[in-house]
Structure formats: C-alpha cells, structure tokens
Coordinates of C-alpha atoms and ligand atoms in Angstrom, one line a residue:
X107 CA -84.6 -68.8 83.5
X108 CA -83.6 -70.5 80.2
X109 CA -86.5 -72.9 80.1
X110 CA -88.9 -70.0 79.7
X111 CA -87.5 -69.5 76.3
X112 CA -89.5 -70.5 73.1
X113 CA -88.1 -73.3 71.0
X114 CA -87.9 -72.8 67.3
X115 CA -90.5 -75.5 66.7
X116 CA -93.0 -73.8 69.1
X117 CA -92.2 -70.4 67.4
X118 CA -93.0 -71.9 64.0
X119 CA -96.2 -73.5 65.3
X120 CA -97.3 -70.2 66.7
X121 CA -96.7 -68.5 63.4
X122 CA -98.6 -71.2 61.6
X123 CA -101.6 -70.8 63.9
X124 CA -101.5 -67.0 63.4
X125 CA -101.5 -67.4 59.6
X126 CA -104.1 -70.3 59.7
X127 CA -101.7 -72.4 57.7
X128 CA -101.8 -76.1 57.1
X129 CA -98.7 -77.2 59.0
X130 CA -96.6 -78.4 56.0
X131 CA -94.4 -75.3 56.4
X132 CA -93.5 -76.2 60.0
X133 CA -92.8 -79.7 58.8
X134 CA -90.4 -78.6 56.1
X135 CA -88.6 -76.2 58.4
X136 CA -88.2 -79.2 60.8
X137 CA -86.2 -81.0 58.1
X138 CA -83.9 -78.1 57.7
X139 CA -83.4 -77.7 61.4
X140 CA -82.3 -81.4 61.6
X141 CA -79.9 -81.0 58.7
X142 CA -78.3 -77.9 60.3
X143 CA -77.9 -79.6 63.7
X144 CA -76.2 -82.5 62.0
X145 CA -73.9 -80.2 60.0
X146 CA -73.1 -78.2 63.2
X147 CA -72.1 -81.5 64.8
X148 CA -69.7 -82.4 62.0
X149 CA -68.3 -78.8 61.8
X150 CA -67.7 -79.0 65.6
X151 CA -66.0 -82.4 65.5
X152 CA -63.7 -80.9 62.8
X153 CA -60.3 -82.6 62.6
X154 CA -61.2 -85.1 65.3
X155 CA -63.5 -86.8 62.8
X156 CA -61.1 -86.2 59.8
X157 CA -63.5 -83.6 58.5
X158 CA -60.9 -81.1 57.4
X159 CA -59.2 -80.9 54.0
X160 CA -60.2 -81.4 50.4
X161 CA -62.6 -84.0 49.1
X162 CA -60.5 -84.4 45.9
X163 CA -63.4 -83.2 43.6
X164 CA -64.6 -80.0 42.0
X165 CA -68.1 -78.6 42.0
X166 CA -70.0 -77.2 39.1
X167 CA -68.4 -73.8 39.6
X168 CA -64.9 -75.4 39.1
X169 CA -64.1 -74.9 42.8
X170 CA -62.2 -77.5 44.9
X171 CA -64.7 -79.2 47.2
X172 CA -63.8 -79.6 50.8
X173 CA -64.8 -82.8 52.6
X174 CA -67.3 -80.8 54.7
X175 CA -68.8 -79.2 51.5
X176 CA -69.6 -82.7 50.3
X177 CA -70.8 -84.0 53.7
X178 CA -73.0 -81.0 54.4
X179 CA -74.5 -81.3 50.9
X180 CA -75.3 -85.0 51.5
X181 CA -76.8 -84.2 54.9
X182 CA -79.0 -81.4 53.4
X183 CA -80.1 -83.6 50.5
X184 CA -80.9 -86.6 52.7
X185 CA -82.7 -84.9 55.6
X186 CA -84.8 -82.7 53.4
X187 CA -85.8 -85.6 51.1
X188 CA -87.0 -87.7 54.1
X189 CA -89.9 -85.5 55.0
X190 CA -91.5 -85.6 51.5
X191 CA -92.3 -81.8 51.7
X192 CA -90.0 -80.8 48.8
X193 CA -90.7 -81.7 45.3
X194 CA -87.2 -80.6 44.3
X195 CA -83.9 -79.2 45.5
X196 CA -81.0 -77.3 44.1
X197 CA -77.6 -76.9 45.7
X198 CA -74.4 -74.9 45.1
X199 CA -72.6 -78.2 45.0
X200 CA -74.8 -79.9 42.3
X201 CA -74.8 -79.0 38.7
X202 CA -78.5 -79.9 38.1
X203 CA -81.7 -79.6 40.0
X204 CA -82.7 -82.7 41.9
X205 CA -86.2 -84.1 41.9
X206 CA -87.2 -85.7 45.2
X207 CA -88.6 -89.2 44.3
X208 CA -91.6 -90.3 46.3
X209 CA -92.6 -86.7 47.2
X210 CA -95.6 -86.6 44.9
X211 CA -97.4 -84.2 47.2
X212 CA -94.3 -82.0 47.9
X213 CA -95.4 -78.4 47.5
X214 CA -92.1 -76.6 47.8
X215 CA -88.7 -76.2 46.2
X216 CA -85.5 -75.9 48.3
X217 CA -82.4 -74.1 47.2
X218 CA -79.3 -74.1 49.4
X219 CA -75.6 -73.5 49.9
X220 CA -74.8 -76.3 52.3
X221 CA -71.6 -74.8 53.6
X222 CA -70.9 -71.2 52.8
X223 CA -67.5 -69.7 53.4
X224 CA -65.8 -73.1 53.2
X225 CA -62.3 -71.6 52.7
X226 CA -62.6 -71.0 56.5
X227 CA -63.2 -74.6 57.6
X228 CA -59.7 -75.8 58.1
X229 CA -58.7 -72.6 60.0
X230 CA -61.7 -73.0 62.4
X231 CA -63.4 -69.7 61.5
X232 CA -67.2 -69.5 61.3
X233 CA -69.0 -71.0 58.3
X234 CA -72.7 -71.4 57.6
X235 CA -75.6 -72.9 55.6
X236 CA -78.0 -70.7 53.6
X237 CA -81.4 -71.8 52.3
X238 CA -84.3 -70.3 50.2
X239 CA -87.7 -71.9 49.9
X240 CA -90.1 -71.4 47.0
X241 CA -93.5 -72.7 46.4
X242 CA -93.8 -75.2 43.5
X243 CA -95.6 -73.3 40.7
X244 CA -99.2 -74.4 40.0
X245 CA -99.4 -77.1 37.3
X246 CA -95.7 -77.9 37.4
X247 CA -95.2 -81.7 37.5
X248 CA -91.7 -82.2 36.2
X249 CA -88.8 -80.8 38.3
X250 CA -86.6 -78.9 35.9
X251 CA -84.4 -75.8 36.3
X252 CA -87.1 -73.5 35.0
X253 CA -89.3 -74.2 38.0
X254 CA -86.6 -72.8 40.3
X255 CA -85.9 -69.6 38.2
X256 CA -88.1 -67.2 40.1
X257 CA -87.4 -63.8 41.5
X258 CA -86.3 -63.4 45.1
X259 CA -89.6 -61.6 45.9
X260 CA -91.4 -65.0 45.4
X261 CA -89.5 -66.7 48.3
X262 CA -91.8 -67.9 51.0
X263 CA -89.0 -68.3 53.5
X264 CA -85.2 -68.0 53.8
X265 CA -82.6 -68.4 56.5
X266 CA -79.2 -69.4 57.5
X267 CA -77.4 -71.4 60.1
X268 CA -74.2 -70.0 61.5
X269 CA -71.7 -72.4 62.9
X270 CA -69.8 -69.9 65.0
X271 CA -68.8 -69.6 68.7
X272 CA -72.4 -70.8 69.2
X273 CA -74.6 -72.3 66.5
X274 CA -77.5 -70.1 65.5
X275 CA -80.4 -70.2 63.0
X276 CA -81.8 -67.0 61.6
X277 CA -85.0 -67.2 59.6
X278 CA -87.7 -65.1 57.9
X279 CA -91.1 -66.1 56.6
X280 CA -91.8 -62.5 55.4
X281 CA -92.9 -61.4 58.8
X282 CA -89.6 -60.0 60.3
X283 CA -86.4 -61.8 61.2
X284 CA -85.9 -64.0 64.3
X285 CA -82.7 -65.7 65.6
X286 CA -82.4 -68.9 67.6
X287 CA -79.4 -70.3 69.4
X288 CA -78.8 -74.0 69.7
X289 CA -78.8 -75.2 73.3
X290 CA -76.4 -78.2 72.9
X291 CA -77.5 -79.8 76.2
X292 CA -81.1 -80.2 75.1
X293 CA -80.5 -80.2 71.3
X294 CA -83.0 -77.5 70.5
X295 CA -82.8 -74.0 69.0
X296 CA -84.2 -71.4 71.4
X297 CA -85.4 -67.9 70.5
X298 CA -82.7 -65.6 71.6
X299 CA -82.8 -62.8 69.0
X300 CA -86.5 -61.8 68.5
X301 CA -87.4 -59.3 65.7
X302 CA -83.9 -58.5 64.6
X303 CA -83.5 -55.0 63.1
X304 CA -80.5 -53.5 61.1
X305 CA -79.6 -50.0 62.3
X306 CA -80.0 -47.5 59.4
X307 CA -76.6 -46.0 59.9
X308 CA -73.3 -47.6 60.5
X309 CA -69.5 -47.0 60.9
X310 CA -68.5 -50.4 59.6
X311 CA -68.0 -51.8 56.1
X312 CA -66.9 -55.2 54.8
X313 CA -65.2 -55.8 51.5
X314 CA -62.3 -57.9 50.2
X315 CA -59.9 -55.0 49.9
X316 CA -57.3 -57.1 48.1
X317 CA -59.5 -56.6 45.0
X318 CA -59.4 -52.8 45.1
X319 CA -57.4 -52.7 41.8
X320 CA -60.4 -54.2 40.1
X321 CA -63.1 -52.0 41.7
X322 CA -65.4 -49.7 39.7
X323 CA -65.1 -46.0 40.5
X324 CA -68.4 -45.8 42.7
X325 CA -67.1 -48.6 45.0
X326 CA -63.6 -47.0 45.2
X327 CA -65.2 -43.6 46.0
X328 CA -67.3 -45.1 48.8
X329 CA -64.4 -47.0 50.4
X330 CA -62.0 -44.0 50.0
X331 CA -64.5 -41.7 51.7
X332 CA -64.9 -44.2 54.6
X333 CA -61.2 -44.5 55.0
X334 CA -60.7 -40.8 55.0
X335 CA -62.5 -40.9 58.4
X336 CA -63.3 -37.8 60.5
X337 CA -61.3 -35.5 58.3
X338 CA -63.0 -36.8 55.1
X339 CA -66.4 -36.1 53.5
X340 CA -68.2 -38.5 55.8
X341 CA -66.9 -36.8 59.0
X342 CA -66.6 -40.0 61.0
X343 CA -64.2 -42.8 61.4
X344 CA -65.1 -46.2 60.0
X345 CA -64.0 -49.8 60.8
X346 CA -63.5 -52.5 58.3
X347 CA -64.2 -56.2 58.6
X348 CA -63.8 -59.2 56.3
X349 CA -64.5 -62.7 57.5
X350 CA -64.8 -64.3 54.0
X351 CA -68.0 -66.1 55.3
X352 CA -71.0 -64.2 54.0
X353 CA -73.1 -65.8 56.7
X354 CA -70.9 -64.4 59.4
X355 CA -70.9 -60.9 57.8
X356 CA -74.7 -60.8 57.4
X357 CA -75.1 -62.0 61.0
X358 CA -72.8 -59.2 62.2
X359 CA -74.8 -56.7 60.2
X360 CA -78.1 -58.0 61.7
X361 CA -76.8 -57.6 65.2
X362 CA -74.9 -54.3 65.0
X363 CA -75.4 -52.8 61.5
X364 CA -72.9 -52.4 58.7
X365 CA -72.6 -52.7 55.0
X366 CA -71.3 -55.8 53.1
X367 CA -70.1 -55.6 49.5
X368 CA -69.0 -58.2 46.9
X369 CA -69.5 -55.8 44.0
X370 CA -69.1 -56.4 40.3
X371 CA -65.4 -55.6 39.4
X372 CA -63.4 -55.7 36.2
X373 CA -62.2 -59.2 37.0
X374 CA -65.5 -60.9 38.0
X375 CA -67.8 -58.9 35.7
X376 CA -67.6 -61.4 32.9
X377 CA -69.2 -64.0 35.3
X378 CA -71.8 -61.5 36.6
X379 CA -70.1 -61.2 40.0
X380 CA -68.9 -63.6 42.7
X381 CA -71.9 -64.6 44.8
X382 CA -74.7 -66.8 43.5
X383 CA -78.1 -65.2 43.1
X384 CA -80.4 -68.2 43.9
X385 CA -79.0 -69.6 47.1
X386 CA -76.8 -66.9 48.5
X387 CA -77.9 -63.4 47.4
X388 CA -81.7 -63.9 47.3
X389 CA -82.1 -65.5 50.7
X390 CA -79.7 -63.0 52.3
X391 CA -81.5 -60.1 50.6
X392 CA -84.9 -61.4 51.9
X393 CA -83.5 -61.5 55.5
X394 CA -81.8 -58.1 55.2
X395 CA -84.9 -56.4 53.8
X396 CA -87.1 -58.0 56.5
X397 CA -84.8 -56.6 59.1
X398 CA -85.2 -53.1 57.7
X399 CA -82.0 -53.0 55.5
X400 CA -81.5 -53.0 51.8
X401 CA -79.9 -55.4 49.3
X402 CA -78.9 -54.3 45.8
X403 CA -76.5 -54.9 43.0
X404 CA -75.6 -51.2 43.2
X405 CA -77.9 -50.9 40.1
X406 CA -81.1 -52.5 41.3
X407 CA -82.8 -54.5 43.9
X408 CA -81.5 -58.1 44.1
X409 CA -84.9 -59.6 44.8
X410 CA -86.4 -58.0 41.6
X411 CA -83.8 -59.7 39.3
X412 CA -85.3 -62.3 36.9
X413 CA -82.9 -65.2 37.1
X414 CA -81.7 -66.8 33.9
X415 CA -79.8 -69.8 35.2
X416 CA -79.5 -71.7 38.4
X417 CA -75.9 -70.9 39.3
X418 CA -76.1 -67.3 38.1
X419 CA -73.8 -64.8 39.9
X420 CA -74.6 -61.3 41.0
X421 CA -72.9 -58.2 42.5
X422 CA -74.1 -57.9 46.2
X423 CA -74.3 -54.7 48.3
X424 CA -76.4 -55.1 51.5
X425 CA -76.9 -53.9 55.0
X426 CA -77.7 -50.6 56.7
X427 CA -80.3 -48.7 54.6
X428 CA -78.5 -45.3 54.4
X429 CA -75.2 -46.8 53.3
X430 CA -76.7 -49.0 50.6
X431 CA -78.7 -46.0 49.3
X432 CA -75.5 -44.0 49.2
X433 CA -73.7 -46.7 47.3
X434 CA -76.6 -47.0 44.8
X435 CA -76.5 -43.2 44.3
X436 CA -72.7 -43.3 43.6
X437 CA -73.4 -46.0 41.0
X438 CA -76.2 -43.9 39.4
X439 CA -74.1 -40.8 39.4
X440 CA -71.2 -42.7 37.7
X441 CA -73.6 -44.2 35.2
X442 CA -74.9 -40.7 34.4
X443 CA -78.4 -41.4 35.6
Ligands
AHM80 P1 -68.3 -70.3 48.8 O1 -69.8 -70.5 48.7 O2 -67.6 -71.1 47.8 O3 -67.8 -70.5 50.2 O4 -68.0 -68.8 48.4 C1 -68.8 -67.7 49.0 C2 -67.9 -66.9 49.9 C3 -68.7 -66.0 50.8 O5 -69.2 -66.5 51.9 C4 -67.7 -64.9 51.0 O6 -68.3 -63.6 51.2 C5 -66.9 -64.9 49.8 O7 -67.0 -66.1 49.2 C6 -65.4 -64.7 50.1 O8 -64.7 -64.5 49.0 P2 -63.2 -64.1 49.0 O9 -62.4 -65.4 49.1 O10 -62.9 -63.4 47.6 O11 -62.9 -63.2 50.1
MG81 MG1 -71.4 -70.1 49.2

C-alpha cells in the first residue's frame, strides 16, 4: 500500500525531533527538494522544451555549458535563495561564491553541482544534482571563498538527486543514508531505500578505460588483476561499468556494491585530478562512508583533505570497503610506504 510510505518531509521532521533540532535544517532541505523536482521536470521534458544542446557559453572550468547546466544552476540558485536559510552558495557553474542577499540570519552554506554528468543530457542517459551543506562558521559575516574552504568531515549534510528511469534523492545527515523515490502523481519523494549499505566486497568496477595509457601503475595493476578474472590473482570474474555520470555510478554502488575510480593520471595530475573536491568528491565521500564504504584519493581519505580553492580537483576512488583498501595498499606499495 504505497500511501503507508513516509514522505521525505516527514522523514526529515522525524530526524529533527529525534535530534531536538530547531527546524531550520528541514526548511533548507525543503528548498533543495523543490529545486530537484523542478530540474527533474526540465530533464524529463528534454527536447520537447528545447532543453537539449549547448548554451553557447563556457563555465569557470573552461567547459562548454549545456542549456540544462545553465537552467539547473538558475533553478538551484533561485529556489535556495528564496527560503533565506543559506548565507551563501557556490556552484560548479559559477566562478565565485555567491552571497545570498536578504538572508541575514542564514546559518548555512550550500555547495552544489547543479547537473552532473551533463555530457549525457542529449543522449537521454541519467544525470544528477549533487549538494553539500556546511554550517556558516561562527563570527563570519562576509561571504567569501574562505568560508567555504572546509574539510569534508565538517559537512552537516550531503546528497544527490538522480534523474534516471525514476527520479530519486539520496541524503545523509551523518546518521546513515536514505533514498527516496519521486512519486510523480503526488509530487512527493517517498522513502523507498531506507538505511542504504554498500556491500564490503564486489565483482564490479567502474573506470574510464580509454585513459588507461595515462594510469599510474597501482591503478593499472588493480584493473589488470580484475580483468584476469577467475584465472588471475583475484580468483573471480569482474564486470566493468562506465556511465560517465558520477551520480549514477555512486547510486549503483549504494544499491549493489562496486568501486568507482577517477584516479590521478599522468594527463590530469597537473590539475589535481578530474572531479571537483567541494561539490562532487566531498558530498559523495560523506554518503559512501555513511553507507559503510570508503572514499579516498588512493593516498588519503577525501574528507580529511584541507581545501585550498573552491574549484579544486581531486583523484577519487570510492565504494566497497575491501576494494578501496586494496587500491590504497597498491598505491602505498608503489610509493614505497
Ligand atoms: P561534469 O560535472 O562536467 O558533468 O563532469 C563530471 C563527470 C562525472 O559525473 C563523471 O564521472 C565524469 O565527469 C566522466 O568523465 P569522462 O567524460 O572522462 O568519462
Ligand atoms: Mg559535475
């Protein structure tokens, strides 16, 4: 009976009551829920609404922006400014941090990637939104980049929306991971995936294998061993997946285990890696760790990294605990540690 399910709003209210919290957290999550529903609507309308194709502009990373990148960013900025809960925001699509005017009592900072995996939009493959919430540091009155540059362990909440065959939101407030599916008929997210846990072992890995010529030896060793299958040192056959939407990859890992790698390689090393620390790696690391998995650079825990700039890039290895530990040990062995 679907109407016995808990809505995301009720779930957040229950959490709030349990923690004896003030209610502002539920309010700020409500703004994100609205934004994600609107983006889901635009992703769904796709070519019908003229939403496919390039916007004709570049973002701060020098990447061509898609129309939906720009639209999703506008929606996120607008909906999250309305509630007055955030003092400031930062986005993959904006060079500088953005102070929310008129939110004098905003206690939080929001970092987001409004539409991750946007190379997939025009071919109708899953994309998503990723967000990370920080508390505004005590005594900070001006919203500048420095206020946002905090370690991942300081996040108070993180989550993503997946615009896939169904629209889902997966969130953590540091008390496990819960997944909600959008019921389009009633316009509400319903708890469908309570207390998500990543299996410790897996037979599935995800990496962009077209970059193998750039890989470092520990990554090459790991992938070679997986590909050697039953006859190789791992003694079992592995499957490989690559969606090119981190949200979809992380979601698959939360549901059935696996390991996802966008490692440092000889080509991306000068930039620090491919994925962005503040609004991609940190929120996903928080979710993965809360589900019992691990998230590292291969040479240290992602959430312990002290950020130096807003659009900083990092190597990312995350997922099933035993596989990530194995990859870390291969890096340590290679580095002679
Ligand atoms: P984006 O934020 O510009 O969409 O880039 C991030 C995406 C990730 O979702 C995905 O894992 C990766 O880039 C795919 O990269 P590649 O095109 O090298 O496969
Ligand atoms: Mg992204």
